[in-house]
Amino acid sequence: MNRPLKIGITCYPSLGGSGVVATELGKLLAEKGHEIHFITHSIPFRLGKFHRNIFYHEVEVSDYYVFRYPPYDLSLASKMHQVARNQQLDLLHVHYAVPHAICALLAKQMSGDHLKVVTTLHGTDITVLAQDESLKDIIRLGIRNSDAVTAVSRDLIRETRELLDIEEPIDLTYNFVDKRIYYPRDVSELRPEFAEPGEKILMHISNFRPVKRTGDVVDIFAKVAARIPSRLLLVGEGPDLPKIQAKIDAMGLSHRVHLLGKQDDVAQVVSLADLMLLPSEKESFGLVALEAMACGVPTIGSEAGGIPELVIHGETGYLAPIGNTDLMADYAVRLLTDEKLYADFREACLHRARTDFCNNRITAEYERIYYRVLGVDADVPVPLCEA
Ligand code: GMT
């Protein structure tokens, strides 16, 4: 029996895939007997009900009048140090490089070298922010000084090395899904609220930022809807949403598009879809495509970033060059008009999500990294997941 660990987890608690991955990981580690301390500015939105060995420590920021910008980073670093000291943490696992890795390094300086720092890179912390000269050097510092660094795709590892000239090892830790939550749900009663019998449902879920190319989502849908009866369900909110709404109106598509806003029960919502659309400009992994895959829904997307490591072209979806909405629409029509092909893709999706990206496997990979940085000789078998 390996020694249970005391782990501090910091993430962005209220948005995005990195927060989801960090929270789900914390819950799974707690189930395995580890003690988890979330150190964040608010309760992670996916934390849900009470868990015996999960604790939450709120970061409070001083708003003293001399501060033009309240110093969140310093408050976070101090809180990490206090929690590490009071709870005798073994390590801090921070998700997203800035400012979390830097704060963890400061906490380590205050607490002592025994406190280890594991940093997980999720995406735009590298692909966007590491291109920003005002942040590049400090992101490099955070990565070089962490005791272990993980990234959510091979492509993100490649880009991190290229952009920041990093030679230190980076472990690959893909996103994962819990098959107790993500499976095809029975939506037979819900579906008639969004589509007539015989209509297909295309879906896009995101934070509607420019990297998601949500304008392409509408273009793809318009091309599909011109050929087969279909509806588009848009889930999430973000800065591009008003522009997208205007585009939908201008194209006369409003009666075919449903805006669902932010949704908590993603598995239920995703199960409504026949296809997921993910035409991103940048996408280090694409958690939403994995969630769809686990519910038996193929993805039509771009070849950006790590998407091809998840979506196997011609097996669990189709991928096209970024911006090629004609090709993406052709693929969508092909899949939606061939029942046998669609059934094969659906089966392949379910199998791939359950075997290659199951929670047991990825959680064990993280645990191995934790024991390694702590210098503990532990035996953590990485289980083969069953379909
Ligand atoms: O990097 C971001 O834009 C934010 C981040 C998030 O918090 O949602 O998204 C990234 O992390 C997810 C979890 O690892 C990945 O599945 C997403 O692909 C990735 N987003 C991008 O790369 C745009």
PDB file of N, CA and C in Angstrom, residues 66-147:
ATOM      1  N   VAL A  66      -3.875  51.620  -1.760  1.00  0.00           N
ATOM      2  CA  VAL A  66      -2.692  51.995  -2.565  1.00  0.00           C
ATOM      3  C   VAL A  66      -2.515  51.081  -3.783  1.00  0.00           C
ATOM      4  N   PHE A  67      -3.163  49.933  -3.747  1.00  0.00           N
ATOM      5  CA  PHE A  67      -2.990  49.017  -4.881  1.00  0.00           C
ATOM      6  C   PHE A  67      -3.851  49.454  -6.056  1.00  0.00           C
ATOM      7  N   ARG A  68      -3.205  49.714  -7.172  1.00  0.00           N
ATOM      8  CA  ARG A  68      -4.012  49.980  -8.368  1.00  0.00           C
ATOM      9  C   ARG A  68      -4.617  48.662  -8.864  1.00  0.00           C
ATOM     10  N   TYR A  69      -3.784  47.572  -8.800  1.00  0.00           N
ATOM     11  CA  TYR A  69      -4.256  46.228  -9.145  1.00  0.00           C
ATOM     12  C   TYR A  69      -4.144  45.350  -7.899  1.00  0.00           C
ATOM     13  N   PRO A  70      -5.230  44.817  -7.383  1.00  0.00           N
ATOM     14  CA  PRO A  70      -5.128  43.943  -6.207  1.00  0.00           C
ATOM     15  C   PRO A  70      -4.158  42.783  -6.495  1.00  0.00           C
ATOM     16  N   PRO A  71      -3.224  42.509  -5.568  1.00  0.00           N
ATOM     17  CA  PRO A  71      -2.141  41.542  -5.858  1.00  0.00           C
ATOM     18  C   PRO A  71      -2.580  40.092  -5.645  1.00  0.00           C
ATOM     19  N   TYR A  72      -3.417  39.566  -6.558  1.00  0.00           N
ATOM     20  CA  TYR A  72      -3.920  38.197  -6.441  1.00  0.00           C
ATOM     21  C   TYR A  72      -2.778  37.181  -6.354  1.00  0.00           C
ATOM     22  N   ASP A  73      -1.748  37.395  -7.177  1.00  0.00           N
ATOM     23  CA  ASP A  73      -0.665  36.409  -7.259  1.00  0.00           C
ATOM     24  C   ASP A  73       0.040  36.260  -5.909  1.00  0.00           C
ATOM     25  N   LEU A  74       0.262  37.388  -5.231  1.00  0.00           N
ATOM     26  CA  LEU A  74       0.955  37.334  -3.943  1.00  0.00           C
ATOM     27  C   LEU A  74       0.073  36.687  -2.888  1.00  0.00           C
ATOM     28  N   SER A  75      -1.217  37.012  -2.933  1.00  0.00           N
ATOM     29  CA  SER A  75      -2.146  36.399  -1.972  1.00  0.00           C
ATOM     30  C   SER A  75      -2.213  34.887  -2.194  1.00  0.00           C
ATOM     31  N   LEU A  76      -2.225  34.486  -3.453  1.00  0.00           N
ATOM     32  CA  LEU A  76      -2.267  33.052  -3.758  1.00  0.00           C
ATOM     33  C   LEU A  76      -0.999  32.361  -3.251  1.00  0.00           C
ATOM     34  N   ALA A  77       0.162  32.957  -3.545  1.00  0.00           N
ATOM     35  CA  ALA A  77       1.431  32.350  -3.106  1.00  0.00           C
ATOM     36  C   ALA A  77       1.458  32.207  -1.579  1.00  0.00           C
ATOM     37  N   SER A  78       1.015  33.266  -0.875  1.00  0.00           N
ATOM     38  CA  SER A  78       1.004  33.215   0.592  1.00  0.00           C
ATOM     39  C   SER A  78       0.063  32.130   1.092  1.00  0.00           C
ATOM     40  N   LYS A  79      -1.104  32.050   0.442  1.00  0.00           N
ATOM     41  CA  LYS A  79      -2.085  31.042   0.866  1.00  0.00           C
ATOM     42  C   LYS A  79      -1.531  29.633   0.625  1.00  0.00           C
ATOM     43  N   MET A  80      -0.886  29.451  -0.513  1.00  0.00           N
ATOM     44  CA  MET A  80      -0.300  28.133  -0.797  1.00  0.00           C
ATOM     45  C   MET A  80       0.695  27.759   0.299  1.00  0.00           C
ATOM     46  N   HIS A  81       1.528  28.727   0.677  1.00  0.00           N
ATOM     47  CA  HIS A  81       2.533  28.483   1.719  1.00  0.00           C
ATOM     48  C   HIS A  81       1.858  28.154   3.051  1.00  0.00           C
ATOM     49  N   GLN A  82       0.827  28.941   3.416  1.00  0.00           N
ATOM     50  CA  GLN A  82       0.138  28.699   4.703  1.00  0.00           C
ATOM     51  C   GLN A  82      -0.498  27.312   4.730  1.00  0.00           C
ATOM     52  N   VAL A  83      -1.171  26.968   3.634  1.00  0.00           N
ATOM     53  CA  VAL A  83      -1.834  25.658   3.595  1.00  0.00           C
ATOM     54  C   VAL A  83      -0.780  24.548   3.630  1.00  0.00           C
ATOM     55  N   ALA A  84       0.300  24.747   2.885  1.00  0.00           N
ATOM     56  CA  ALA A  84       1.363  23.728   2.850  1.00  0.00           C
ATOM     57  C   ALA A  84       1.934  23.512   4.249  1.00  0.00           C
ATOM     58  N   ARG A  85       2.132  24.613   4.958  1.00  0.00           N
ATOM     59  CA  ARG A  85       2.714  24.519   6.307  1.00  0.00           C
ATOM     60  C   ARG A  85       1.706  23.908   7.289  1.00  0.00           C
ATOM     61  N   ASN A  86       0.494  24.442   7.294  1.00  0.00           N
ATOM     62  CA  ASN A  86      -0.480  23.992   8.295  1.00  0.00           C
ATOM     63  C   ASN A  86      -0.966  22.567   8.051  1.00  0.00           C
ATOM     64  N   GLN A  87      -1.065  22.200   6.788  1.00  0.00           N
ATOM     65  CA  GLN A  87      -1.597  20.866   6.460  1.00  0.00           C
ATOM     66  C   GLN A  87      -0.494  19.874   6.131  1.00  0.00           C
ATOM     67  N   GLN A  88       0.737  20.336   6.187  1.00  0.00           N
ATOM     68  CA  GLN A  88       1.902  19.490   5.857  1.00  0.00           C
ATOM     69  C   GLN A  88       1.754  18.820   4.486  1.00  0.00           C
ATOM     70  N   LEU A  89       1.515  19.681   3.503  1.00  0.00           N
ATOM     71  CA  LEU A  89       1.355  19.169   2.134  1.00  0.00           C
ATOM     72  C   LEU A  89       2.657  18.560   1.630  1.00  0.00           C
ATOM     73  N   ASP A  90       2.504  17.534   0.786  1.00  0.00           N
ATOM     74  CA  ASP A  90       3.665  16.968   0.101  1.00  0.00           C
ATOM     75  C   ASP A  90       3.993  17.770  -1.143  1.00  0.00           C
ATOM     76  N   LEU A  91       2.935  18.219  -1.806  1.00  0.00           N
ATOM     77  CA  LEU A  91       3.198  18.901  -3.071  1.00  0.00           C
ATOM     78  C   LEU A  91       2.046  19.807  -3.466  1.00  0.00           C
ATOM     79  N   LEU A  92       2.383  20.733  -4.363  1.00  0.00           N
ATOM     80  CA  LEU A  92       1.378  21.595  -4.990  1.00  0.00           C
ATOM     81  C   LEU A  92       1.276  21.180  -6.450  1.00  0.00           C
ATOM     82  N   HIS A  93       0.059  20.911  -6.898  1.00  0.00           N
ATOM     83  CA  HIS A  93      -0.144  20.611  -8.318  1.00  0.00           C
ATOM     84  C   HIS A  93      -0.927  21.777  -8.916  1.00  0.00           C
ATOM     85  N   VAL A  94      -0.256  22.552  -9.757  1.00  0.00           N
ATOM     86  CA  VAL A  94      -0.909  23.743 -10.305  1.00  0.00           C
ATOM     87  C   VAL A  94      -1.262  23.533 -11.771  1.00  0.00           C
ATOM     88  N   HIS A  95      -2.444  24.015 -12.123  1.00  0.00           N
ATOM     89  CA  HIS A  95      -2.940  23.856 -13.490  1.00  0.00           C
ATOM     90  C   HIS A  95      -2.975  25.219 -14.158  1.00  0.00           C
ATOM     91  N   TYR A  96      -2.289  25.328 -15.285  1.00  0.00           N
ATOM     92  CA  TYR A  96      -2.131  26.560 -16.060  1.00  0.00           C
ATOM     93  C   TYR A  96      -0.888  27.290 -15.523  1.00  0.00           C
ATOM     94  N   ALA A  97       0.008  27.591 -16.426  1.00  0.00           N
ATOM     95  CA  ALA A  97       1.343  28.083 -16.025  1.00  0.00           C
ATOM     96  C   ALA A  97       1.319  29.424 -15.308  1.00  0.00           C
ATOM     97  N   VAL A  98       0.508  30.343 -15.802  1.00  0.00           N
ATOM     98  CA  VAL A  98       0.524  31.672 -15.192  1.00  0.00           C
ATOM     99  C   VAL A  98      -0.801  32.020 -14.534  1.00  0.00           C
ATOM    100  N   PRO A  99      -0.773  32.604 -13.376  1.00  0.00           N
ATOM    101  CA  PRO A  99       0.419  32.822 -12.559  1.00  0.00           C
ATOM    102  C   PRO A  99       0.728  31.628 -11.652  1.00  0.00           C
ATOM    103  N   HIS A 100      -0.036  30.517 -11.832  1.00  0.00           N
ATOM    104  CA  HIS A 100      -0.030  29.477 -10.800  1.00  0.00           C
ATOM    105  C   HIS A 100       1.340  28.859 -10.552  1.00  0.00           C
ATOM    106  N   ALA A 101       2.100  28.593 -11.615  1.00  0.00           N
ATOM    107  CA  ALA A 101       3.414  27.965 -11.397  1.00  0.00           C
ATOM    108  C   ALA A 101       4.334  28.912 -10.632  1.00  0.00           C
ATOM    109  N   ILE A 102       4.265  30.182 -10.963  1.00  0.00           N
ATOM    110  CA  ILE A 102       5.140  31.168 -10.301  1.00  0.00           C
ATOM    111  C   ILE A 102       4.746  31.294  -8.829  1.00  0.00           C
ATOM    112  N   CYS A 103       3.454  31.322  -8.564  1.00  0.00           N
ATOM    113  CA  CYS A 103       2.980  31.410  -7.164  1.00  0.00           C
ATOM    114  C   CYS A 103       3.455  30.188  -6.385  1.00  0.00           C
ATOM    115  N   ALA A 104       3.381  29.014  -7.018  1.00  0.00           N
ATOM    116  CA  ALA A 104       3.798  27.785  -6.332  1.00  0.00           C
ATOM    117  C   ALA A 104       5.299  27.825  -6.030  1.00  0.00           C
ATOM    118  N   LEU A 105       6.066  28.384  -6.947  1.00  0.00           N
ATOM    119  CA  LEU A 105       7.517  28.473  -6.702  1.00  0.00           C
ATOM    120  C   LEU A 105       7.808  29.410  -5.535  1.00  0.00           C
ATOM    121  N   LEU A 106       7.056  30.494  -5.452  1.00  0.00           N
ATOM    122  CA  LEU A 106       7.221  31.410  -4.310  1.00  0.00           C
ATOM    123  C   LEU A 106       6.852  30.698  -3.001  1.00  0.00           C
ATOM    124  N   ALA A 107       5.750  29.940  -3.046  1.00  0.00           N
ATOM    125  CA  ALA A 107       5.310  29.198  -1.851  1.00  0.00           C
ATOM    126  C   ALA A 107       6.386  28.199  -1.441  1.00  0.00           C
ATOM    127  N   LYS A 108       6.993  27.593  -2.442  1.00  0.00           N
ATOM    128  CA  LYS A 108       8.056  26.612  -2.154  1.00  0.00           C
ATOM    129  C   LYS A 108       9.244  27.296  -1.486  1.00  0.00           C
ATOM    130  N   GLN A 109       9.550  28.499  -1.969  1.00  0.00           N
ATOM    131  CA  GLN A 109      10.661  29.249  -1.373  1.00  0.00           C
ATOM    132  C   GLN A 109      10.376  29.557   0.096  1.00  0.00           C
ATOM    133  N   MET A 110       9.105  29.858   0.381  1.00  0.00           N
ATOM    134  CA  MET A 110       8.735  30.170   1.770  1.00  0.00           C
ATOM    135  C   MET A 110       8.673  28.902   2.621  1.00  0.00           C
ATOM    136  N   SER A 111       8.232  27.796   2.020  1.00  0.00           N
ATOM    137  CA  SER A 111       7.976  26.579   2.814  1.00  0.00           C
ATOM    138  C   SER A 111       9.205  25.700   2.963  1.00  0.00           C
ATOM    139  N   GLY A 112      10.052  25.716   1.951  1.00  0.00           N
ATOM    140  CA  GLY A 112      11.224  24.840   1.989  1.00  0.00           C
ATOM    141  C   GLY A 112      11.186  23.864   0.830  1.00  0.00           C
ATOM    142  N   ASP A 113      12.362  23.299   0.523  1.00  0.00           N
ATOM    143  CA  ASP A 113      12.533  22.470  -0.661  1.00  0.00           C
ATOM    144  C   ASP A 113      11.747  21.157  -0.646  1.00  0.00           C
ATOM    145  N   HIS A 114      11.317  20.755   0.570  1.00  0.00           N
ATOM    146  CA  HIS A 114      10.562  19.497   0.653  1.00  0.00           C
ATOM    147  C   HIS A 114       9.220  19.605  -0.080  1.00  0.00           C
ATOM    148  N   LEU A 115       8.705  20.839  -0.235  1.00  0.00           N
ATOM    149  CA  LEU A 115       7.421  21.021  -0.916  1.00  0.00           C
ATOM    150  C   LEU A 115       7.669  20.983  -2.432  1.00  0.00           C
ATOM    151  N   LYS A 116       7.100  20.001  -3.083  1.00  0.00           N
ATOM    152  CA  LYS A 116       7.346  19.840  -4.525  1.00  0.00           C
ATOM    153  C   LYS A 116       6.253  20.540  -5.340  1.00  0.00           C
ATOM    154  N   VAL A 117       6.633  20.920  -6.552  1.00  0.00           N
ATOM    155  CA  VAL A 117       5.700  21.639  -7.433  1.00  0.00           C
ATOM    156  C   VAL A 117       5.539  20.874  -8.757  1.00  0.00           C
ATOM    157  N   VAL A 118       4.312  20.511  -9.056  1.00  0.00           N
ATOM    158  CA  VAL A 118       4.002  19.885 -10.350  1.00  0.00           C
ATOM    159  C   VAL A 118       3.127  20.872 -11.125  1.00  0.00           C
ATOM    160  N   THR A 119       3.546  21.192 -12.328  1.00  0.00           N
ATOM    161  CA  THR A 119       2.797  22.146 -13.164  1.00  0.00           C
ATOM    162  C   THR A 119       2.217  21.433 -14.376  1.00  0.00           C
ATOM    163  N   THR A 120       0.926  21.602 -14.584  1.00  0.00           N
ATOM    164  CA  THR A 120       0.318  21.057 -15.807  1.00  0.00           C
ATOM    165  C   THR A 120      -0.006  22.200 -16.767  1.00  0.00           C
ATOM    166  N   LEU A 121       0.520  22.075 -17.979  1.00  0.00           N
ATOM    167  CA  LEU A 121       0.246  23.064 -19.027  1.00  0.00           C
ATOM    168  C   LEU A 121      -1.015  22.621 -19.762  1.00  0.00           C
ATOM    169  N   HIS A 122      -1.912  23.556 -19.981  1.00  0.00           N
ATOM    170  CA  HIS A 122      -3.206  23.163 -20.566  1.00  0.00           C
ATOM    171  C   HIS A 122      -3.425  23.659 -21.986  1.00  0.00           C
ATOM    172  N   GLY A 123      -2.809  24.739 -22.369  1.00  0.00           N
ATOM    173  CA  GLY A 123      -3.097  25.197 -23.729  1.00  0.00           C
ATOM    174  C   GLY A 123      -2.657  26.615 -23.961  1.00  0.00           C
ATOM    175  N   THR A 124      -3.596  27.548 -23.805  1.00  0.00           N
ATOM    176  CA  THR A 124      -3.263  28.930 -24.160  1.00  0.00           C
ATOM    177  C   THR A 124      -2.247  29.553 -23.194  1.00  0.00           C
ATOM    178  N   ASP A 125      -1.994  28.881 -22.055  1.00  0.00           N
ATOM    179  CA  ASP A 125      -0.884  29.359 -21.209  1.00  0.00           C
ATOM    180  C   ASP A 125       0.418  29.286 -22.002  1.00  0.00           C
ATOM    181  N   ILE A 126       0.470  28.397 -22.998  1.00  0.00           N
ATOM    182  CA  ILE A 126       1.645  28.310 -23.878  1.00  0.00           C
ATOM    183  C   ILE A 126       1.323  28.904 -25.243  1.00  0.00           C
ATOM    184  N   THR A 127       0.281  28.389 -25.884  1.00  0.00           N
ATOM    185  CA  THR A 127       0.073  28.722 -27.301  1.00  0.00           C
ATOM    186  C   THR A 127      -0.245  30.195 -27.533  1.00  0.00           C
ATOM    187  N   VAL A 128      -0.799  30.860 -26.525  1.00  0.00           N
ATOM    188  CA  VAL A 128      -1.072  32.296 -26.659  1.00  0.00           C
ATOM    189  C   VAL A 128      -0.131  33.108 -25.765  1.00  0.00           C
ATOM    190  N   LEU A 129      -0.124  32.794 -24.466  1.00  0.00           N
ATOM    191  CA  LEU A 129       0.588  33.665 -23.513  1.00  0.00           C
ATOM    192  C   LEU A 129       2.112  33.567 -23.638  1.00  0.00           C
ATOM    193  N   ALA A 130       2.634  32.418 -24.021  1.00  0.00           N
ATOM    194  CA  ALA A 130       4.097  32.300 -24.148  1.00  0.00           C
ATOM    195  C   ALA A 130       4.602  33.033 -25.392  1.00  0.00           C
ATOM    196  N   GLN A 131       3.678  33.533 -26.207  1.00  0.00           N
ATOM    197  CA  GLN A 131       4.092  34.358 -27.364  1.00  0.00           C
ATOM    198  C   GLN A 131       4.114  35.834 -26.981  1.00  0.00           C
ATOM    199  N   ASP A 132       3.612  36.115 -25.786  1.00  0.00           N
ATOM    200  CA  ASP A 132       3.527  37.490 -25.310  1.00  0.00           C
ATOM    201  C   ASP A 132       4.844  37.833 -24.601  1.00  0.00           C
ATOM    202  N   GLU A 133       5.572  38.794 -25.153  1.00  0.00           N
ATOM    203  CA  GLU A 133       6.910  39.107 -24.618  1.00  0.00           C
ATOM    204  C   GLU A 133       6.862  39.515 -23.146  1.00  0.00           C
ATOM    205  N   SER A 134       5.717  40.055 -22.702  1.00  0.00           N
ATOM    206  CA  SER A 134       5.646  40.496 -21.307  1.00  0.00           C
ATOM    207  C   SER A 134       5.507  39.304 -20.344  1.00  0.00           C
ATOM    208  N   LEU A 135       5.240  38.116 -20.870  1.00  0.00           N
ATOM    209  CA  LEU A 135       5.038  36.951 -19.988  1.00  0.00           C
ATOM    210  C   LEU A 135       5.992  35.787 -20.268  1.00  0.00           C
ATOM    211  N   LYS A 136       6.580  35.810 -21.468  1.00  0.00           N
ATOM    212  CA  LYS A 136       7.348  34.663 -21.941  1.00  0.00           C
ATOM    213  C   LYS A 136       8.419  34.192 -20.945  1.00  0.00           C
ATOM    214  N   ASP A 137       9.224  35.137 -20.456  1.00  0.00           N
ATOM    215  CA  ASP A 137      10.350  34.750 -19.591  1.00  0.00           C
ATOM    216  C   ASP A 137       9.871  34.181 -18.263  1.00  0.00           C
ATOM    217  N   ILE A 138       8.782  34.746 -17.765  1.00  0.00           N
ATOM    218  CA  ILE A 138       8.317  34.262 -16.458  1.00  0.00           C
ATOM    219  C   ILE A 138       7.640  32.890 -16.600  1.00  0.00           C
ATOM    220  N   ILE A 139       7.020  32.637 -17.744  1.00  0.00           N
ATOM    221  CA  ILE A 139       6.450  31.301 -17.978  1.00  0.00           C
ATOM    222  C   ILE A 139       7.593  30.279 -18.060  1.00  0.00           C
ATOM    223  N   ARG A 140       8.672  30.658 -18.772  1.00  0.00           N
ATOM    224  CA  ARG A 140       9.838  29.773 -18.880  1.00  0.00           C
ATOM    225  C   ARG A 140      10.403  29.462 -17.490  1.00  0.00           C
ATOM    226  N   LEU A 141      10.489  30.502 -16.654  1.00  0.00           N
ATOM    227  CA  LEU A 141      10.999  30.316 -15.288  1.00  0.00           C
ATOM    228  C   LEU A 141      10.128  29.312 -14.514  1.00  0.00           C
ATOM    229  N   GLY A 142       8.823  29.480 -14.636  1.00  0.00           N
ATOM    230  CA  GLY A 142       7.898  28.580 -13.935  1.00  0.00           C
ATOM    231  C   GLY A 142       8.083  27.138 -14.372  1.00  0.00           C
ATOM    232  N   ILE A 143       8.269  26.945 -15.674  1.00  0.00           N
ATOM    233  CA  ILE A 143       8.408  25.584 -16.201  1.00  0.00           C
ATOM    234  C   ILE A 143       9.756  24.987 -15.785  1.00  0.00           C
ATOM    235  N   ARG A 144      10.818  25.770 -15.951  1.00  0.00           N
ATOM    236  CA  ARG A 144      12.154  25.235 -15.662  1.00  0.00           C
ATOM    237  C   ARG A 144      12.338  24.889 -14.190  1.00  0.00           C
ATOM    238  N   ASN A 145      11.627  25.588 -13.310  1.00  0.00           N
ATOM    239  CA  ASN A 145      11.851  25.374 -11.879  1.00  0.00           C
ATOM    240  C   ASN A 145      10.816  24.480 -11.205  1.00  0.00           C
ATOM    241  N   SER A 146       9.818  24.045 -11.946  1.00  0.00           N
ATOM    242  CA  SER A 146       8.872  23.084 -11.368  1.00  0.00           C
ATOM    243  C   SER A 146       9.599  21.746 -11.217  1.00  0.00           C
ATOM    244  N   ASP A 147       9.163  20.945 -10.237  1.00  0.00           N
ATOM    245  CA  ASP A 147       9.805  19.641 -10.053  1.00  0.00           C
ATOM    246  C   ASP A 147       9.360  18.655 -11.129  1.00  0.00           C
TER     247      ASP A 147
END
